[in-house]
PDB file of C-alpha atoms in Angstrom:
ATOM      1  CA  SER X   1      45.186 -55.429 -43.986  1.00  0.00           C
ATOM      2  CA  SER X   2      41.893 -54.804 -44.421  1.00  0.00           C
ATOM      3  CA  GLU X   3      39.425 -51.331 -45.542  1.00  0.00           C
ATOM      4  CA  LEU X   4      36.389 -51.411 -43.826  1.00  0.00           C
ATOM      5  CA  THR X   5      34.284 -48.696 -45.625  1.00  0.00           C
ATOM      6  CA  GLN X   6      30.511 -46.390 -44.458  1.00  0.00           C
ATOM      7  CA  ASP X   7      29.399 -43.752 -46.490  1.00  0.00           C
ATOM      8  CA  PRO X   8      30.575 -40.689 -45.255  1.00  0.00           C
ATOM      9  CA  ALA X   9      26.880 -38.554 -44.288  1.00  0.00           C
ATOM     10  CA  VAL X  10      23.494 -40.035 -43.233  1.00  0.00           C
ATOM     11  CA  SER X  11      20.679 -37.561 -42.271  1.00  0.00           C
ATOM     12  CA  VAL X  12      17.307 -38.973 -39.945  1.00  0.00           C
ATOM     13  CA  ALA X  13      14.663 -37.103 -39.394  1.00  0.00           C
ATOM     14  CA  LEU X  14      14.105 -37.045 -35.044  1.00  0.00           C
ATOM     15  CA  GLY X  15      12.107 -39.328 -33.936  1.00  0.00           C
ATOM     16  CA  GLN X  16      13.031 -41.853 -36.836  1.00  0.00           C
ATOM     17  CA  THR X  17      15.456 -44.989 -37.998  1.00  0.00           C
ATOM     18  CA  VAL X  18      18.584 -44.804 -39.151  1.00  0.00           C
ATOM     19  CA  ARG X  19      20.862 -47.686 -39.770  1.00  0.00           C
ATOM     20  CA  ILE X  20      24.718 -46.894 -40.251  1.00  0.00           C
ATOM     21  CA  THR X  21      26.730 -49.556 -42.604  1.00  0.00           C
ATOM     22  CA  CYS X  22      30.231 -51.152 -43.014  1.00  0.00           C
ATOM     23  CA  GLN X  23      31.115 -53.023 -45.139  1.00  0.00           C
ATOM     24  CA  GLY X  24      34.507 -55.120 -45.499  1.00  0.00           C
ATOM     25  CA  ASP X  25      35.811 -58.281 -45.976  1.00  0.00           C
ATOM     26  CA  SER X  26      37.356 -58.487 -42.123  1.00  0.00           C
ATOM     27  CA  LEU X  27      32.986 -58.657 -41.184  1.00  0.00           C
ATOM     28  CA  ARG X  28      33.014 -62.236 -42.544  1.00  0.00           C
ATOM     29  CA  SER X  29      35.486 -63.283 -39.780  1.00  0.00           C
ATOM     30  CA  TYR X  30      34.855 -60.674 -36.296  1.00  0.00           C
ATOM     31  CA  TYR X  31      31.698 -59.054 -35.240  1.00  0.00           C
ATOM     32  CA  ALA X  32      32.365 -55.303 -36.001  1.00  0.00           C
ATOM     33  CA  SER X  33      32.077 -52.887 -32.727  1.00  0.00           C
ATOM     34  CA  TRP X  34      30.753 -49.264 -32.899  1.00  0.00           C
ATOM     35  CA  TYR X  35      31.657 -45.868 -31.853  1.00  0.00           C
ATOM     36  CA  GLN X  36      30.247 -42.812 -31.031  1.00  0.00           C
ATOM     37  CA  GLN X  37      32.327 -39.636 -31.296  1.00  0.00           C
ATOM     38  CA  LYS X  38      31.088 -35.953 -30.269  1.00  0.00           C
ATOM     39  CA  PRO X  39      32.647 -32.652 -31.117  1.00  0.00           C
ATOM     40  CA  GLY X  40      35.861 -32.173 -29.118  1.00  0.00           C
ATOM     41  CA  GLN X  41      35.182 -35.694 -27.191  1.00  0.00           C
ATOM     42  CA  ALA X  42      36.948 -39.063 -27.468  1.00  0.00           C
ATOM     43  CA  PRO X  43      35.062 -41.759 -29.112  1.00  0.00           C
ATOM     44  CA  VAL X  44      32.301 -43.616 -26.962  1.00  0.00           C
ATOM     45  CA  LEU X  45      32.018 -47.412 -27.492  1.00  0.00           C
ATOM     46  CA  VAL X  46      28.076 -48.116 -27.884  1.00  0.00           C
ATOM     47  CA  ILE X  47      28.124 -51.375 -29.863  1.00  0.00           C
ATOM     48  CA  TYR X  48      29.922 -54.101 -29.664  1.00  0.00           C
ATOM     49  CA  GLY X  49      30.242 -58.100 -30.328  1.00  0.00           C
ATOM     50  CA  LYS X  50      26.979 -59.761 -31.522  1.00  0.00           C
ATOM     51  CA  ASN X  51      24.498 -57.004 -30.206  1.00  0.00           C
ATOM     52  CA  ASN X  52      25.439 -55.955 -26.650  1.00  0.00           C
ATOM     53  CA  ARG X  53      25.806 -52.377 -25.077  1.00  0.00           C
ATOM     54  CA  PRO X  54      28.111 -51.452 -22.516  1.00  0.00           C
ATOM     55  CA  SER X  55      26.216 -49.900 -19.545  1.00  0.00           C
ATOM     56  CA  GLY X  56      24.560 -46.390 -19.982  1.00  0.00           C
ATOM     57  CA  ILE X  57      24.440 -47.605 -23.533  1.00  0.00           C
ATOM     58  CA  PRO X  58      20.675 -46.390 -24.395  1.00  0.00           C
ATOM     59  CA  ASP X  59      18.750 -49.907 -26.227  1.00  0.00           C
ATOM     60  CA  ARG X  60      17.720 -47.922 -29.036  1.00  0.00           C
ATOM     61  CA  PHE X  61      21.327 -49.050 -30.144  1.00  0.00           C
ATOM     62  CA  SER X  62      21.322 -52.012 -32.230  1.00  0.00           C
ATOM     63  CA  GLY X  63      23.612 -53.669 -34.096  1.00  0.00           C
ATOM     64  CA  SER X  64      23.441 -56.867 -36.349  1.00  0.00           C
ATOM     65  CA  SER X  65      25.483 -58.549 -39.549  1.00  0.00           C
ATOM     66  CA  SER X  66      25.538 -60.512 -42.862  1.00  0.00           C
ATOM     67  CA  GLY X  67      27.944 -61.387 -44.732  1.00  0.00           C
ATOM     68  CA  ASN X  68      30.225 -58.554 -45.170  1.00  0.00           C
ATOM     69  CA  THR X  69      28.162 -55.929 -43.847  1.00  0.00           C
ATOM     70  CA  ALA X  70      27.335 -54.811 -41.011  1.00  0.00           C
ATOM     71  CA  SER X  71      25.385 -52.200 -39.068  1.00  0.00           C
ATOM     72  CA  LEU X  72      24.341 -49.454 -36.754  1.00  0.00           C
ATOM     73  CA  THR X  73      20.628 -48.886 -36.004  1.00  0.00           C
ATOM     74  CA  ILE X  74      19.186 -46.338 -33.867  1.00  0.00           C
ATOM     75  CA  THR X  75      15.575 -46.705 -33.141  1.00  0.00           C
ATOM     76  CA  GLY X  76      14.196 -43.386 -32.299  1.00  0.00           C
ATOM     77  CA  ALA X  77      17.092 -41.175 -32.942  1.00  0.00           C
ATOM     78  CA  GLN X  78      17.101 -38.028 -30.742  1.00  0.00           C
ATOM     79  CA  ALA X  79      19.215 -34.918 -31.144  1.00  0.00           C
ATOM     80  CA  GLU X  80      22.045 -35.927 -28.990  1.00  0.00           C
ATOM     81  CA  ASP X  81      22.446 -39.217 -31.139  1.00  0.00           C
ATOM     82  CA  GLU X  82      24.139 -36.445 -33.504  1.00  0.00           C
ATOM     83  CA  ALA X  83      28.232 -37.231 -33.212  1.00  0.00           C
ATOM     84  CA  ASP X  84      30.808 -39.199 -36.510  1.00  0.00           C
ATOM     85  CA  TYR X  85      29.854 -42.862 -35.967  1.00  0.00           C
ATOM     86  CA  TYR X  86      32.968 -45.153 -36.193  1.00  0.00           C
ATOM     87  CA  CYS X  87      32.711 -48.843 -37.282  1.00  0.00           C
ATOM     88  CA  ASN X  88      35.484 -51.199 -35.879  1.00  0.00           C
ATOM     89  CA  SER X  89      37.723 -54.838 -36.814  1.00  0.00           C
ATOM     90  CA  ARG X  90      40.337 -57.242 -36.688  1.00  0.00           C
ATOM     91  CA  ASP X  91      41.390 -58.033 -40.271  1.00  0.00           C
ATOM     92  CA  SER X  92      43.308 -60.815 -41.435  1.00  0.00           C
ATOM     93  CA  SER X  93      46.889 -59.649 -39.545  1.00  0.00           C
ATOM     94  CA  GLY X  94      45.123 -59.793 -36.284  1.00  0.00           C
ATOM     95  CA  SER X  95      45.379 -55.977 -36.206  1.00  0.00           C
ATOM     96  CA  TRP X  96      42.333 -53.480 -35.742  1.00  0.00           C
ATOM     97  CA  VAL X  97      40.921 -51.597 -38.596  1.00  0.00           C
ATOM     98  CA  PHE X  98      38.193 -48.232 -38.242  1.00  0.00           C
ATOM     99  CA  GLY X  99      35.888 -47.318 -41.361  1.00  0.00           C
ATOM    100  CA  GLY X 100      35.781 -44.274 -42.257  1.00  0.00           C
ATOM    101  CA  GLY X 101      33.721 -42.762 -40.150  1.00  0.00           C
ATOM    102  CA  THR X 102      29.535 -41.267 -40.425  1.00  0.00           C
ATOM    103  CA  LYS X 103      28.593 -38.547 -39.591  1.00  0.00           C
ATOM    104  CA  LEU X 104      24.905 -38.544 -38.197  1.00  0.00           C
ATOM    105  CA  THR X 105      22.263 -35.034 -38.925  1.00  0.00           C
ATOM    106  CA  VAL X 106      19.618 -35.703 -37.007  1.00  0.00           C
ATOM    107  CA  LEU X 107      17.019 -32.973 -38.725  1.00  0.00           C
TER     108      LEU X 107
ATOM    109  CA  GLN C   1      36.173 -46.520 -11.443  1.00  0.00           C
ATOM    110  CA  VAL C   2      38.521 -47.838 -14.683  1.00  0.00           C
ATOM    111  CA  GLN C   3      40.579 -44.289 -16.094  1.00  0.00           C
ATOM    112  CA  VAL C   4      43.039 -43.404 -18.818  1.00  0.00           C
ATOM    113  CA  VAL C   5      44.657 -39.963 -18.357  1.00  0.00           C
ATOM    114  CA  GLN C   6      47.205 -38.636 -20.546  1.00  0.00           C
ATOM    115  CA  SER C   7      50.019 -35.941 -20.868  1.00  0.00           C
ATOM    116  CA  GLY C   8      49.440 -32.695 -23.178  1.00  0.00           C
ATOM    117  CA  ALA C   9      49.536 -31.412 -25.832  1.00  0.00           C
ATOM    118  CA  GLU C  10      52.832 -30.956 -27.550  1.00  0.00           C
ATOM    119  CA  VAL C  11      54.667 -28.617 -30.141  1.00  0.00           C
ATOM    120  CA  LYS C  12      57.171 -30.640 -32.666  1.00  0.00           C
ATOM    121  CA  LYS C  13      59.957 -29.653 -35.012  1.00  0.00           C
ATOM    122  CA  PRO C  14      59.603 -31.972 -38.279  1.00  0.00           C
ATOM    123  CA  GLY C  15      61.862 -34.154 -37.497  1.00  0.00           C
ATOM    124  CA  ALA C  16      61.656 -34.188 -34.079  1.00  0.00           C
ATOM    125  CA  SER C  17      60.361 -37.397 -31.604  1.00  0.00           C
ATOM    126  CA  VAL C  18      57.850 -36.957 -29.108  1.00  0.00           C
ATOM    127  CA  LYS C  19      56.087 -39.265 -25.887  1.00  0.00           C
ATOM    128  CA  ILE C  20      53.321 -39.196 -24.574  1.00  0.00           C
ATOM    129  CA  SER C  21      52.107 -41.513 -21.611  1.00  0.00           C
ATOM    130  CA  CYS C  22      48.938 -43.075 -20.759  1.00  0.00           C
ATOM    131  CA  LYS C  23      48.356 -43.062 -16.785  1.00  0.00           C
ATOM    132  CA  ALA C  24      45.863 -45.921 -16.158  1.00  0.00           C
ATOM    133  CA  SER C  25      43.489 -46.577 -12.998  1.00  0.00           C
ATOM    134  CA  GLY C  26      40.449 -48.276 -11.284  1.00  0.00           C
ATOM    135  CA  TYR C  27      41.771 -51.715 -12.202  1.00  0.00           C
ATOM    136  CA  THR C  28      44.437 -54.018 -12.860  1.00  0.00           C
ATOM    137  CA  PHE C  29      46.874 -52.093 -14.911  1.00  0.00           C
ATOM    138  CA  THR C  30      49.081 -55.920 -16.305  1.00  0.00           C
ATOM    139  CA  SER C  31      45.838 -57.634 -16.679  1.00  0.00           C
ATOM    140  CA  TYR C  32      44.477 -56.235 -19.952  1.00  0.00           C
ATOM    141  CA  TYR C  33      45.856 -54.723 -23.333  1.00  0.00           C
ATOM    142  CA  MET C  34      45.896 -50.614 -24.280  1.00  0.00           C
ATOM    143  CA  HIS C  35      45.560 -49.461 -27.949  1.00  0.00           C
ATOM    144  CA  LEU C  36      46.900 -46.647 -29.599  1.00  0.00           C
ATOM    145  CA  VAL C  37      44.659 -44.675 -31.971  1.00  0.00           C
ATOM    146  CA  ARG C  38      44.915 -40.891 -33.378  1.00  0.00           C
ATOM    147  CA  GLN C  39      42.602 -39.007 -35.386  1.00  0.00           C
ATOM    148  CA  ALA C  40      44.070 -35.897 -37.764  1.00  0.00           C
ATOM    149  CA  PRO C  41      42.109 -33.074 -38.089  1.00  0.00           C
ATOM    150  CA  GLY C  42      38.980 -33.121 -39.715  1.00  0.00           C
ATOM    151  CA  GLN C  43      39.787 -36.801 -40.107  1.00  0.00           C
ATOM    152  CA  GLY C  44      38.819 -40.789 -38.800  1.00  0.00           C
ATOM    153  CA  LEU C  45      40.061 -43.007 -36.443  1.00  0.00           C
ATOM    154  CA  GLU C  46      43.326 -44.937 -37.167  1.00  0.00           C
ATOM    155  CA  TRP C  47      44.456 -47.165 -35.263  1.00  0.00           C
ATOM    156  CA  MET C  48      48.676 -47.584 -34.184  1.00  0.00           C
ATOM    157  CA  GLY C  49      49.497 -50.567 -31.897  1.00  0.00           C
ATOM    158  CA  ILE C  50      48.429 -52.155 -29.149  1.00  0.00           C
ATOM    159  CA  ILE C  51      50.758 -53.091 -25.828  1.00  0.00           C
ATOM    160  CA  SER C  52      50.471 -55.986 -23.881  1.00  0.00           C
ATOM    161  CA  PRO C  53      51.138 -54.349 -20.183  1.00  0.00           C
ATOM    162  CA  SER C  54      51.325 -57.650 -19.061  1.00  0.00           C
ATOM    163  CA  ASP C  55      54.700 -58.626 -20.688  1.00  0.00           C
ATOM    164  CA  GLY C  56      55.349 -55.999 -22.575  1.00  0.00           C
ATOM    165  CA  SER C  57      54.256 -57.336 -25.855  1.00  0.00           C
ATOM    166  CA  THR C  58      53.548 -54.924 -28.948  1.00  0.00           C
ATOM    167  CA  SER C  59      51.728 -54.802 -32.079  1.00  0.00           C
ATOM    168  CA  TYR C  60      51.988 -52.310 -34.843  1.00  0.00           C
ATOM    169  CA  THR C  61      50.296 -51.643 -37.424  1.00  0.00           C
ATOM    170  CA  GLN C  62      52.277 -51.889 -40.591  1.00  0.00           C
ATOM    171  CA  LYS C  63      52.405 -48.193 -41.990  1.00  0.00           C
ATOM    172  CA  PHE C  64      53.871 -47.070 -37.946  1.00  0.00           C
ATOM    173  CA  GLN C  65      56.592 -50.188 -38.049  1.00  0.00           C
ATOM    174  CA  GLY C  66      59.932 -48.486 -37.003  1.00  0.00           C
ATOM    175  CA  ARG C  67      58.711 -44.989 -36.218  1.00  0.00           C
ATOM    176  CA  VAL C  68      56.315 -46.076 -33.333  1.00  0.00           C
ATOM    177  CA  THR C  69      57.442 -47.202 -29.374  1.00  0.00           C
ATOM    178  CA  MET C  70      54.632 -48.458 -26.703  1.00  0.00           C
ATOM    179  CA  THR C  71      55.922 -49.280 -23.649  1.00  0.00           C
ATOM    180  CA  ARG C  72      54.507 -49.637 -19.481  1.00  0.00           C
ATOM    181  CA  ASP C  73      56.084 -48.730 -16.406  1.00  0.00           C
ATOM    182  CA  THR C  74      53.983 -51.114 -14.345  1.00  0.00           C
ATOM    183  CA  SER C  75      55.114 -49.579 -11.729  1.00  0.00           C
ATOM    184  CA  THR C  76      53.557 -46.968 -11.854  1.00  0.00           C
ATOM    185  CA  ASN C  77      50.726 -48.400 -13.993  1.00  0.00           C
ATOM    186  CA  THR C  78      51.620 -45.830 -17.460  1.00  0.00           C
ATOM    187  CA  VAL C  79      51.260 -46.544 -20.867  1.00  0.00           C
ATOM    188  CA  TYR C  80      54.366 -44.896 -23.001  1.00  0.00           C
ATOM    189  CA  MET C  81      53.944 -44.088 -26.754  1.00  0.00           C
ATOM    190  CA  GLU C  82      57.094 -42.119 -28.111  1.00  0.00           C
ATOM    191  CA  LEU C  83      56.280 -41.583 -31.871  1.00  0.00           C
ATOM    192  CA  ASN C  84      59.520 -40.765 -34.414  1.00  0.00           C
ATOM    193  CA  SER C  85      60.713 -38.178 -37.164  1.00  0.00           C
ATOM    194  CA  LEU C  86      57.761 -36.893 -37.328  1.00  0.00           C
ATOM    195  CA  THR C  87      56.411 -34.941 -40.372  1.00  0.00           C
ATOM    196  CA  SER C  88      53.227 -32.269 -40.131  1.00  0.00           C
ATOM    197  CA  GLU C  89      51.334 -35.336 -41.272  1.00  0.00           C
ATOM    198  CA  ASP C  90      51.396 -36.684 -37.941  1.00  0.00           C
ATOM    199  CA  THR C  91      49.421 -33.995 -36.328  1.00  0.00           C
ATOM    200  CA  ALA C  92      46.502 -35.654 -34.794  1.00  0.00           C
ATOM    201  CA  VAL C  93      44.696 -35.786 -31.108  1.00  0.00           C
ATOM    202  CA  TYR C  94      46.421 -39.131 -29.668  1.00  0.00           C
ATOM    203  CA  TYR C  95      44.767 -41.882 -27.867  1.00  0.00           C
ATOM    204  CA  CYS C  96      44.819 -44.540 -25.365  1.00  0.00           C
ATOM    205  CA  GLY C  97      41.964 -46.991 -24.680  1.00  0.00           C
ATOM    206  CA  ARG C  98      41.386 -49.743 -22.695  1.00  0.00           C
ATOM    207  CA  SER C  99      41.275 -52.445 -24.480  1.00  0.00           C
ATOM    208  CA  TRP C 100      37.723 -54.694 -22.744  1.00  0.00           C
ATOM    209  CA  SER C 101      37.407 -58.008 -24.707  1.00  0.00           C
ATOM    210  CA  ASP C 102      38.481 -57.696 -28.468  1.00  0.00           C
ATOM    211  CA  TYR C 103      37.401 -53.388 -28.053  1.00  0.00           C
ATOM    212  CA  VAL C 104      38.430 -50.357 -26.852  1.00  0.00           C
ATOM    213  CA  GLY C 105      35.821 -50.082 -24.263  1.00  0.00           C
ATOM    214  CA  TYR C 106      37.464 -46.886 -21.797  1.00  0.00           C
ATOM    215  CA  TRP C 107      39.674 -44.173 -23.672  1.00  0.00           C
ATOM    216  CA  GLY C 108      41.480 -41.855 -23.105  1.00  0.00           C
ATOM    217  CA  GLN C 109      41.200 -37.962 -23.121  1.00  0.00           C
ATOM    218  CA  GLY C 110      43.488 -37.769 -26.130  1.00  0.00           C
ATOM    219  CA  THR C 111      46.927 -35.539 -26.255  1.00  0.00           C
ATOM    220  CA  LEU C 112      47.645 -33.174 -29.216  1.00  0.00           C
ATOM    221  CA  VAL C 113      50.286 -32.996 -31.330  1.00  0.00           C
ATOM    222  CA  THR C 114      51.309 -30.515 -33.508  1.00  0.00           C
ATOM    223  CA  VAL C 115      54.855 -30.877 -35.390  1.00  0.00           C
ATOM    224  CA  SER C 116      55.169 -27.700 -37.418  1.00  0.00           C
ATOM    225  CA  SER C 117      58.281 -25.374 -38.266  1.00  0.00           C
TER     226      SER C 117
END
């Protein structure tokens, strides 16, 4: 199986840009997807594929990838972006795996 | 619109089994896989398995092999997940999520399973 590693916590000043990263060997072969989860709620897909946003996701969310690292960037973070963010990808066995999650605080 | 509605909270004793349901609507049930993901209290998301509603084929992560079974009923557009030999470590919110390409695009509201003596 594969592991995806995320920083446990990241903070950003209101209106500034923040990057949340996800590292793992499987990311050399598969794109990551990113999920936002607010307390007491189900996760929501915010980025998938190379850099795609589902309908309704603000364009301040973007994704990128290089080597074994995938990144979620929020350009101009808003108070409502404060949440947990999880990356997700396939592993070598064909299963899916989630990163440990990053708690984003907007100051 | 796409909806996945899960069954209600469960309280089980150690060693028991639990079966939760995920009823899909708003799309062709047999055209999209259904994922199973859980989240222990204060912890991250953990992918458990997937089922093809079309033919019933399944794939589970190794950690749950032999203990989890996903099935489906195409007459009611419902996926079921059964987890056996419960321990306190299985206390978690269990989510069903409909696939969207290679991703979990639509999530159910979650089902809290509490394992306690």
